[in-house]
PDB file of C-alpha atoms in Angstrom:
ATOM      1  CA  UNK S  30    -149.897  -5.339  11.756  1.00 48.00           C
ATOM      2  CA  UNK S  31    -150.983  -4.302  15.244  1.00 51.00           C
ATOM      3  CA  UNK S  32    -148.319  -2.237  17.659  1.00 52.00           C
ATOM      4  CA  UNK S  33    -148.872  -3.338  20.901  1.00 53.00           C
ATOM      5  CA  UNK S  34    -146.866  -0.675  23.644  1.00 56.00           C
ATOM      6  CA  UNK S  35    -145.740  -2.429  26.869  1.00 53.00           C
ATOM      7  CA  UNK S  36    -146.080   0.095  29.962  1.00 55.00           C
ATOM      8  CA  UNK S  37    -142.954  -0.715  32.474  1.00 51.00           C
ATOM      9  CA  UNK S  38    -143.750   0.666  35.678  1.00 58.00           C
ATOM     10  CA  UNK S  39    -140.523   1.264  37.515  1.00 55.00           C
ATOM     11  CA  UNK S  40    -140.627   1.450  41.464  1.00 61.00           C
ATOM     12  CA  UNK S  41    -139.194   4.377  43.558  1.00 60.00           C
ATOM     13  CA  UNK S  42    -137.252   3.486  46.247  1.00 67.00           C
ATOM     14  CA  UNK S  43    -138.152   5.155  49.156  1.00 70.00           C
ATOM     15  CA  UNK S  44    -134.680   6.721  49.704  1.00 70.00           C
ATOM     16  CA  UNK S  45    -135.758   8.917  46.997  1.00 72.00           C
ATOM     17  CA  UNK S  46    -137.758  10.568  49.374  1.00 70.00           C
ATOM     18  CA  UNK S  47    -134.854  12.086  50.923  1.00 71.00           C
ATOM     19  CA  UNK S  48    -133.695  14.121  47.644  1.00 73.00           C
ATOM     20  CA  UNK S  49    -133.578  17.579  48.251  1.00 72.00           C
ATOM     21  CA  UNK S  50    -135.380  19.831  46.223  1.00 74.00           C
ATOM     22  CA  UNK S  51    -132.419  22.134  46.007  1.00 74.00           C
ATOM     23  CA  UNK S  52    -130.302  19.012  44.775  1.00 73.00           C
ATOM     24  CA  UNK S  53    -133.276  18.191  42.018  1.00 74.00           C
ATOM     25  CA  UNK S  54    -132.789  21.794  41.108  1.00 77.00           C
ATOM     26  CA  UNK S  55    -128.720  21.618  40.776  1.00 76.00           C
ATOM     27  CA  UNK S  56    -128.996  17.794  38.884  1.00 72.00           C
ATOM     28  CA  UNK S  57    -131.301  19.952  36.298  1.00 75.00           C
ATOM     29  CA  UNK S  58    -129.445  22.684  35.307  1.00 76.00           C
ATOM     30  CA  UNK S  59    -125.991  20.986  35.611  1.00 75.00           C
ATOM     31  CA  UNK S  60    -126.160  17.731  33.982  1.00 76.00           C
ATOM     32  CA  UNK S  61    -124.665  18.031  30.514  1.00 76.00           C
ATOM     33  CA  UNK S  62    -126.420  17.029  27.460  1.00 76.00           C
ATOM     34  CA  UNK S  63    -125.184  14.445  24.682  1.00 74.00           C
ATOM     35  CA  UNK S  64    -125.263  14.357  21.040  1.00 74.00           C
ATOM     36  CA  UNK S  65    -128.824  13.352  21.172  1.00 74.00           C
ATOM     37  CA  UNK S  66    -129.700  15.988  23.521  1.00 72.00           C
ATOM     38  CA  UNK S  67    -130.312  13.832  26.276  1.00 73.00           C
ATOM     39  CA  UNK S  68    -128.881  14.310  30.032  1.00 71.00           C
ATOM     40  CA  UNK S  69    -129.802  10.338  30.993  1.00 71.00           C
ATOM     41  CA  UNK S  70    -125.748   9.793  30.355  1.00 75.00           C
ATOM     42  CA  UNK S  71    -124.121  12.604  32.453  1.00 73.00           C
ATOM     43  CA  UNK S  72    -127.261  11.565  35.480  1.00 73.00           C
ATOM     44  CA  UNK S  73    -125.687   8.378  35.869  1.00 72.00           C
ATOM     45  CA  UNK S  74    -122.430   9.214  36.109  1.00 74.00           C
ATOM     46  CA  UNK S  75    -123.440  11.659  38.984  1.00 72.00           C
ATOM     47  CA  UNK S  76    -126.279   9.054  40.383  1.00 74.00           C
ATOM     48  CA  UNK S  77    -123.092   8.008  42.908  1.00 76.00           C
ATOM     49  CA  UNK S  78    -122.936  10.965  44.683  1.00 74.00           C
ATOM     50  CA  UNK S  79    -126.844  12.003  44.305  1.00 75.00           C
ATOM     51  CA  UNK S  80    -126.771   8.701  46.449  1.00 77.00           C
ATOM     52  CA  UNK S  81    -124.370   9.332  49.108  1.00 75.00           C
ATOM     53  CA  UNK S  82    -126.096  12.374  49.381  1.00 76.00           C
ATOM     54  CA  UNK S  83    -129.862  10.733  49.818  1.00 77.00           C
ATOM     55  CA  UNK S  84    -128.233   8.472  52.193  1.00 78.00           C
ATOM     56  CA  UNK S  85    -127.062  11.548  53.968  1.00 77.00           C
ATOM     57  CA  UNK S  86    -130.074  13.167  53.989  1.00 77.00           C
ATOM     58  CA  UNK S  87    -131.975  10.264  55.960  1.00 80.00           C
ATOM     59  CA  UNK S  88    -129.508  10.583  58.438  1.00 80.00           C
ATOM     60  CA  UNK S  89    -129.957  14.024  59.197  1.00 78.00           C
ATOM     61  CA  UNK S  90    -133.957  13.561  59.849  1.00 81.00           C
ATOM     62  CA  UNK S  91    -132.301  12.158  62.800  1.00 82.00           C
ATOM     63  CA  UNK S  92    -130.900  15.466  64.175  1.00 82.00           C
ATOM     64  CA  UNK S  93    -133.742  18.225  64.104  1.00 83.00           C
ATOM     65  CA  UNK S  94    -131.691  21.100  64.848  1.00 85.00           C
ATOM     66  CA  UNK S  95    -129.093  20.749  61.622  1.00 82.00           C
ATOM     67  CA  UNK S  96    -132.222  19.222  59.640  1.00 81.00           C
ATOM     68  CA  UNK S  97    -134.494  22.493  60.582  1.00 84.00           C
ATOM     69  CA  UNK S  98    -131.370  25.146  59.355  1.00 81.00           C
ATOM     70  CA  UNK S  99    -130.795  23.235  56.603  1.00 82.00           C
ATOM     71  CA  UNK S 100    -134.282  22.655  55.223  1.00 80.00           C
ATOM     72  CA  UNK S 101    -134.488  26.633  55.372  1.00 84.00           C
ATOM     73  CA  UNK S 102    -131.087  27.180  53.269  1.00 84.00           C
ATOM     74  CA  UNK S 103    -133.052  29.554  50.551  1.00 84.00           C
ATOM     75  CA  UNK S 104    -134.532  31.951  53.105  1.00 85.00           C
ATOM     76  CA  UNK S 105    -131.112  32.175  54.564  1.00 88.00           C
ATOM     77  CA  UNK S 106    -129.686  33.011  51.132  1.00 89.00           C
ATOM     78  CA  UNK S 107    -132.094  35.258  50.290  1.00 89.00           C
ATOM     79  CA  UNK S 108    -131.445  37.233  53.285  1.00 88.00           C
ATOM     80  CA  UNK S 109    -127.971  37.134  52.197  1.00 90.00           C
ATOM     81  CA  UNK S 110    -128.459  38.631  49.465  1.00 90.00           C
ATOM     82  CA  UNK S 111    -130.623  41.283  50.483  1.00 88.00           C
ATOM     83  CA  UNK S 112    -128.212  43.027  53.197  1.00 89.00           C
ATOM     84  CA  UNK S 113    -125.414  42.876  50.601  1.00 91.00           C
ATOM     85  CA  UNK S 114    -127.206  44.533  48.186  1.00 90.00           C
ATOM     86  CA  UNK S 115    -128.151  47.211  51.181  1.00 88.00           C
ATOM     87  CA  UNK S 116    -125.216  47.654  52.822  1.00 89.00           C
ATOM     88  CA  UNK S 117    -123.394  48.101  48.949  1.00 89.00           C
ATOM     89  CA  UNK S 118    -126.510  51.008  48.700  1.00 88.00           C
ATOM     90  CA  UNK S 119    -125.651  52.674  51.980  1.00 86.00           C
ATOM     91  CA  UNK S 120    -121.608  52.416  51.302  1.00 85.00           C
ATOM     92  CA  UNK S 121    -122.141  54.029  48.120  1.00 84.00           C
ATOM     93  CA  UNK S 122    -124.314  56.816  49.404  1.00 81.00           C
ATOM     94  CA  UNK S 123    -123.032  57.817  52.120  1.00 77.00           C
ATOM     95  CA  UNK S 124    -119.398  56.795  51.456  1.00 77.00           C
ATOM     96  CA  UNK S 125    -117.309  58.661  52.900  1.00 72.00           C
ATOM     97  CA  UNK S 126    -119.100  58.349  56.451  1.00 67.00           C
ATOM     98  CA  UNK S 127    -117.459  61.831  58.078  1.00 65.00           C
ATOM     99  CA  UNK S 128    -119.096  64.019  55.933  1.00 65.00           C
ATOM    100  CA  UNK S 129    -122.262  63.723  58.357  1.00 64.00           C
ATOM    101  CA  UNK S 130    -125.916  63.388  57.840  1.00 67.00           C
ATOM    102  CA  UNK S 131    -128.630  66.321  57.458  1.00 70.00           C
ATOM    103  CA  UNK S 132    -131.192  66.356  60.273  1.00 72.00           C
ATOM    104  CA  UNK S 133    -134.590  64.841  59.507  1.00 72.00           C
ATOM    105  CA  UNK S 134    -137.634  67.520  59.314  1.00 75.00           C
ATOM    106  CA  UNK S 135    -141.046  66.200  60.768  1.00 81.00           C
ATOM    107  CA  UNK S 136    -142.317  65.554  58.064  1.00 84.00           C
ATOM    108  CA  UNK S 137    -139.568  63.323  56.935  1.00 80.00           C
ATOM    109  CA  UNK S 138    -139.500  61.796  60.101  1.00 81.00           C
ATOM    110  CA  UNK S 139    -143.287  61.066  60.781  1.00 85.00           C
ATOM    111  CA  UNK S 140    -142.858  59.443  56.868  1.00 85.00           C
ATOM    112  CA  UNK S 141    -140.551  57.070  58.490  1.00 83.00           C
ATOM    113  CA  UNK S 142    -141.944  55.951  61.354  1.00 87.00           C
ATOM    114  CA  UNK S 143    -146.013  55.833  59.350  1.00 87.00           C
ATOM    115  CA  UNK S 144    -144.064  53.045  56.540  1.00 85.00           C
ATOM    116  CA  UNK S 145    -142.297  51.182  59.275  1.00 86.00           C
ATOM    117  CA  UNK S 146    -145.573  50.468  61.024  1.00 90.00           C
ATOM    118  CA  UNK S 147    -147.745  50.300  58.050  1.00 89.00           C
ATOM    119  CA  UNK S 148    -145.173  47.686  56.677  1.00 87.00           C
ATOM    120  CA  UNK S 149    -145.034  45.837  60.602  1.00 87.00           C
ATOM    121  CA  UNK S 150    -148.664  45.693  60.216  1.00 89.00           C
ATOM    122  CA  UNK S 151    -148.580  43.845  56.945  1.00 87.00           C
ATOM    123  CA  UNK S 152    -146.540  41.585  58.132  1.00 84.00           C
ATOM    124  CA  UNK S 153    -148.420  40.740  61.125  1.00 87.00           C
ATOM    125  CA  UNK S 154    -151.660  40.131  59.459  1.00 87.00           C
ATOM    126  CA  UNK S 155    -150.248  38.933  55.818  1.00 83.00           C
ATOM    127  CA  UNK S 156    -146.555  38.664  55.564  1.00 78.00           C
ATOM    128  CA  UNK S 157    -144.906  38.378  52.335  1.00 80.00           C
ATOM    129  CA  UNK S 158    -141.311  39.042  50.986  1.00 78.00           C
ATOM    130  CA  UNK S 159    -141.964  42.603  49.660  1.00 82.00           C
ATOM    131  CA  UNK S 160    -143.720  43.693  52.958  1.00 82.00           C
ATOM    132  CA  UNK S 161    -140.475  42.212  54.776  1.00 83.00           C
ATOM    133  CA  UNK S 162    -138.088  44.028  52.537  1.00 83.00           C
ATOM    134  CA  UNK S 163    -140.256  47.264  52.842  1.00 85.00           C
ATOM    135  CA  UNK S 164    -139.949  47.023  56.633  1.00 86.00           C
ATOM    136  CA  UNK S 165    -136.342  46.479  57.002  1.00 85.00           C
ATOM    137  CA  UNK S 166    -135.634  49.225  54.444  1.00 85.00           C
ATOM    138  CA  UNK S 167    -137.582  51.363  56.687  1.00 85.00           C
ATOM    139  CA  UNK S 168    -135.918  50.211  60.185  1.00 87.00           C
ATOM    140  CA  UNK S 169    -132.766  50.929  58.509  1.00 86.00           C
ATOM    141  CA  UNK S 170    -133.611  54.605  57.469  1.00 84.00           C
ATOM    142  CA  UNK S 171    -134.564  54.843  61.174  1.00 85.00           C
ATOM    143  CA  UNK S 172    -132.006  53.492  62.422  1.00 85.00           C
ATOM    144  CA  UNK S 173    -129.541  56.004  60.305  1.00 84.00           C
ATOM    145  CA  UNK S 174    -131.288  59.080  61.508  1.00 82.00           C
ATOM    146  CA  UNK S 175    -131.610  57.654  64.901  1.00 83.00           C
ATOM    147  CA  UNK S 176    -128.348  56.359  66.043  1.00 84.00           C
ATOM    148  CA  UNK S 177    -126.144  57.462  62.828  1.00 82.00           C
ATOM    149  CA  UNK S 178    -124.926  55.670  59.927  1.00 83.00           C
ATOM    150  CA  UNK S 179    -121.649  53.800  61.419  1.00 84.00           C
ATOM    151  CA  UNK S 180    -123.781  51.938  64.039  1.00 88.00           C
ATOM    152  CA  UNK S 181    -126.551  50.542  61.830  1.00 88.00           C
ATOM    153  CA  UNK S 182    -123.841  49.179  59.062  1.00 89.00           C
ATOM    154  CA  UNK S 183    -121.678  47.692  61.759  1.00 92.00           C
ATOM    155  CA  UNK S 184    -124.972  45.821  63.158  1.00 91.00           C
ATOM    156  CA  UNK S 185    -125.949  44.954  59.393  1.00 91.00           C
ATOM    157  CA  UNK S 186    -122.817  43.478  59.020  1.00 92.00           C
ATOM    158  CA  UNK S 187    -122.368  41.619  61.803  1.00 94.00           C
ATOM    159  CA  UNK S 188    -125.888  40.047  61.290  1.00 92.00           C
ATOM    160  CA  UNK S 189    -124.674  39.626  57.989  1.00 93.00           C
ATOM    161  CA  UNK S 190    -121.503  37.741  58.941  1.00 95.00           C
ATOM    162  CA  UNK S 191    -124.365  35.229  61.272  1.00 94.00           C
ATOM    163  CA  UNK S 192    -126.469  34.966  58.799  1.00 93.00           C
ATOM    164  CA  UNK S 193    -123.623  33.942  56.561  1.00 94.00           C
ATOM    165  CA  UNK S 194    -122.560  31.715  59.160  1.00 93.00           C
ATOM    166  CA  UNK S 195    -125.962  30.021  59.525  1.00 92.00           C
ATOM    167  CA  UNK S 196    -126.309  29.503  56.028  1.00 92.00           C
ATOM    168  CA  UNK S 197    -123.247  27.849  55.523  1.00 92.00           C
ATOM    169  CA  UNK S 198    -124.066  25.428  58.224  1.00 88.00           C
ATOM    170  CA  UNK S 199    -127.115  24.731  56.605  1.00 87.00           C
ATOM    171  CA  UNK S 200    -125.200  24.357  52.899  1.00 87.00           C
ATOM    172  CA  UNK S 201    -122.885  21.742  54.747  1.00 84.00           C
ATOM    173  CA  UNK S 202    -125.915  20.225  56.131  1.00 81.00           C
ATOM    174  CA  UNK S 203    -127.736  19.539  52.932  1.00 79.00           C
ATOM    175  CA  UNK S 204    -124.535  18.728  50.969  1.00 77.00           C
ATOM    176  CA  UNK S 205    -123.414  16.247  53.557  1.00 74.00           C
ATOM    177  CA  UNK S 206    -120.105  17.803  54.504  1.00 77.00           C
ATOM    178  CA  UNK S 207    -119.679  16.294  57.512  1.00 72.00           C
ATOM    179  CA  UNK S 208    -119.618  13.044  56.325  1.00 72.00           C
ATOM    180  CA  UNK S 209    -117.394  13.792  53.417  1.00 76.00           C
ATOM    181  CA  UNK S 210    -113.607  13.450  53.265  1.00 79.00           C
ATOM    182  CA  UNK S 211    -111.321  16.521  53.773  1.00 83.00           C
ATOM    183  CA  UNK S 212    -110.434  16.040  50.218  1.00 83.00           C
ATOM    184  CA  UNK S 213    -113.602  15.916  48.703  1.00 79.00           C
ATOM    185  CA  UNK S 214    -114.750  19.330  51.212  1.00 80.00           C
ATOM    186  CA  UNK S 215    -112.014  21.460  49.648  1.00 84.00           C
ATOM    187  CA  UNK S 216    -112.377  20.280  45.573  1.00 85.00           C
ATOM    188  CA  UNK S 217    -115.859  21.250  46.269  1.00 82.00           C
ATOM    189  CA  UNK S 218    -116.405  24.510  44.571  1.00 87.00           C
ATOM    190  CA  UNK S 219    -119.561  25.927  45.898  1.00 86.00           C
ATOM    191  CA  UNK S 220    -118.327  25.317  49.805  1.00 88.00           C
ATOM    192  CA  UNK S 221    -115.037  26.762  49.370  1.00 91.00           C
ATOM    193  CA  UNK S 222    -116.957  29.764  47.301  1.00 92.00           C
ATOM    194  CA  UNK S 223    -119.269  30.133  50.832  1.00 91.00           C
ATOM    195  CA  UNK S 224    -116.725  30.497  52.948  1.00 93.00           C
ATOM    196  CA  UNK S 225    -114.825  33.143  51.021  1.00 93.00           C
ATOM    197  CA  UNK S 226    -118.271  34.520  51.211  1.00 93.00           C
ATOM    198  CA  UNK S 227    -118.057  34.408  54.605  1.00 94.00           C
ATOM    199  CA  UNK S 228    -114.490  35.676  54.773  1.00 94.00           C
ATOM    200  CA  UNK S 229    -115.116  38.644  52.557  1.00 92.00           C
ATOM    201  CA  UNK S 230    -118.230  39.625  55.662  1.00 92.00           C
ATOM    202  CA  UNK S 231    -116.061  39.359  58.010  1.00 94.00           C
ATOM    203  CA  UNK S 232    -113.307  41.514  56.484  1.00 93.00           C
ATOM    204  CA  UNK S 233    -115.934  44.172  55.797  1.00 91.00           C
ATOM    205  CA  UNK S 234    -117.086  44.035  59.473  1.00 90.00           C
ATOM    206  CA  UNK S 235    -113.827  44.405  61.039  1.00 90.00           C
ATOM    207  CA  UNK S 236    -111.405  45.961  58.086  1.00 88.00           C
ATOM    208  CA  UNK S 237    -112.943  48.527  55.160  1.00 85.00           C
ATOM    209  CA  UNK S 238    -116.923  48.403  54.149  1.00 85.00           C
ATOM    210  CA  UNK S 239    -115.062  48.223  50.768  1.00 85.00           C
ATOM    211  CA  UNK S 240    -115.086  44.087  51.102  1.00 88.00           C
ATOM    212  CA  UNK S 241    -118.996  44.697  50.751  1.00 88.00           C
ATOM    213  CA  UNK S 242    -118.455  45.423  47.228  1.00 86.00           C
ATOM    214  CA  UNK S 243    -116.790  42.078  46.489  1.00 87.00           C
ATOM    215  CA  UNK S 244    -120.312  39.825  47.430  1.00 84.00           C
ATOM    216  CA  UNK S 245    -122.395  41.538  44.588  1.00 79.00           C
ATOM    217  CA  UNK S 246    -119.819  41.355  41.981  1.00 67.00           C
TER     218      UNK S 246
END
């Protein structure tokens, strides 16, 4: 007896188009599996909101300034990331800050300023993410021995606290929080979570660097 296999082709609407990678990413890793290990079940009972938030996300091709800082949300969490992880370094170093910094020899200094170029001139020519970390780690080791260590962690925080800022404007963005009920915006886990991100900056901007601890725990 011959087996004769029917290929369905189904179409893609074209609102798929507007499904964010980042939203591809989150459907992945959170949708549960069943008994059969299959995640088709626990898709479809999310495909409502995936929806709303396609929908969303052809609406905001219309408005190029939110659509540009939201289409760059990883870069502005990796950056995140990055300066809390440095300023946690330089709190824990130098903690406390009175005790006062030894004076750079020459040699030291010359060291400095060589990998800040060096690094500057990689990423002119080729940049990359390690050439971009190496550089800021270097302006910051300047900037210690140049202007002292209070000034440079009060400027990385407060371009941590707009960076934070940006990024959560871009989260909203992509998530479609502006269209979303007041309701829905505070049962959502991951915004509320940003924003005590955000408050947790802020409070180790303007209260005790020891806030900084609390965004890499």
């Amino acid at each position: 007896m011959l087996i004769s296999i029917c290929l369905v082709v189904f179409p893609v609407p074209q609102l798929c188009e507007f499904l964010t990678n980042e939203k591809k990413q989150k459907v992945f890793l959170t949708c549960e599996q069943d008994e059969q290990g299959s995640k088709v079940k626990d898709f479809f009972e999310k495909f409502s909101e995936i929806f709303e938030e396609m929908k969303w996300q052809r609406k905001l091709r219309h408005q190029p300034t939110l659509y540009w800082f939201s289409s760059q949300m990883s870069l502005w969490s990796d950056i995140s990331f990055n300066f809390a992880v440095l300023i946690n370094i330089l709190v824990a170093v130098f903690y406390p800050f009175n005790k006062g910094l030894k004076d750079l020899d020459s040699r030291s200094s010359a060291a400095i300023w060589g990998g800040l170029l060096m690094t500057l001139i990689t990423i002119l020519i080729k940049p990359n993410a390690t050439s971009m970390r190496m550089f800021f780690v270097a302006g910051i080791l300047r900037s210690i021995y140049s202007v002292g260590l209070g000034p440079t962690l009060w400027l990385m925080g407060t371009i941590q606290v707009l960076n934070k800022g940006i990024f959560l404007v871009s989260f909203m963005g992509n998530n479609g929080t502006f269209s979303k009920s007041r309701y829905e915006n505070l049962t959502n886990f991951q915004l509320v979570y940003h924003v005590g991100y955000l408050l947790l900056c802020v409070l180790g901007l303007c209260l005790h660097e020891f806030f900084y601890s609390l965004l890499v725990s």
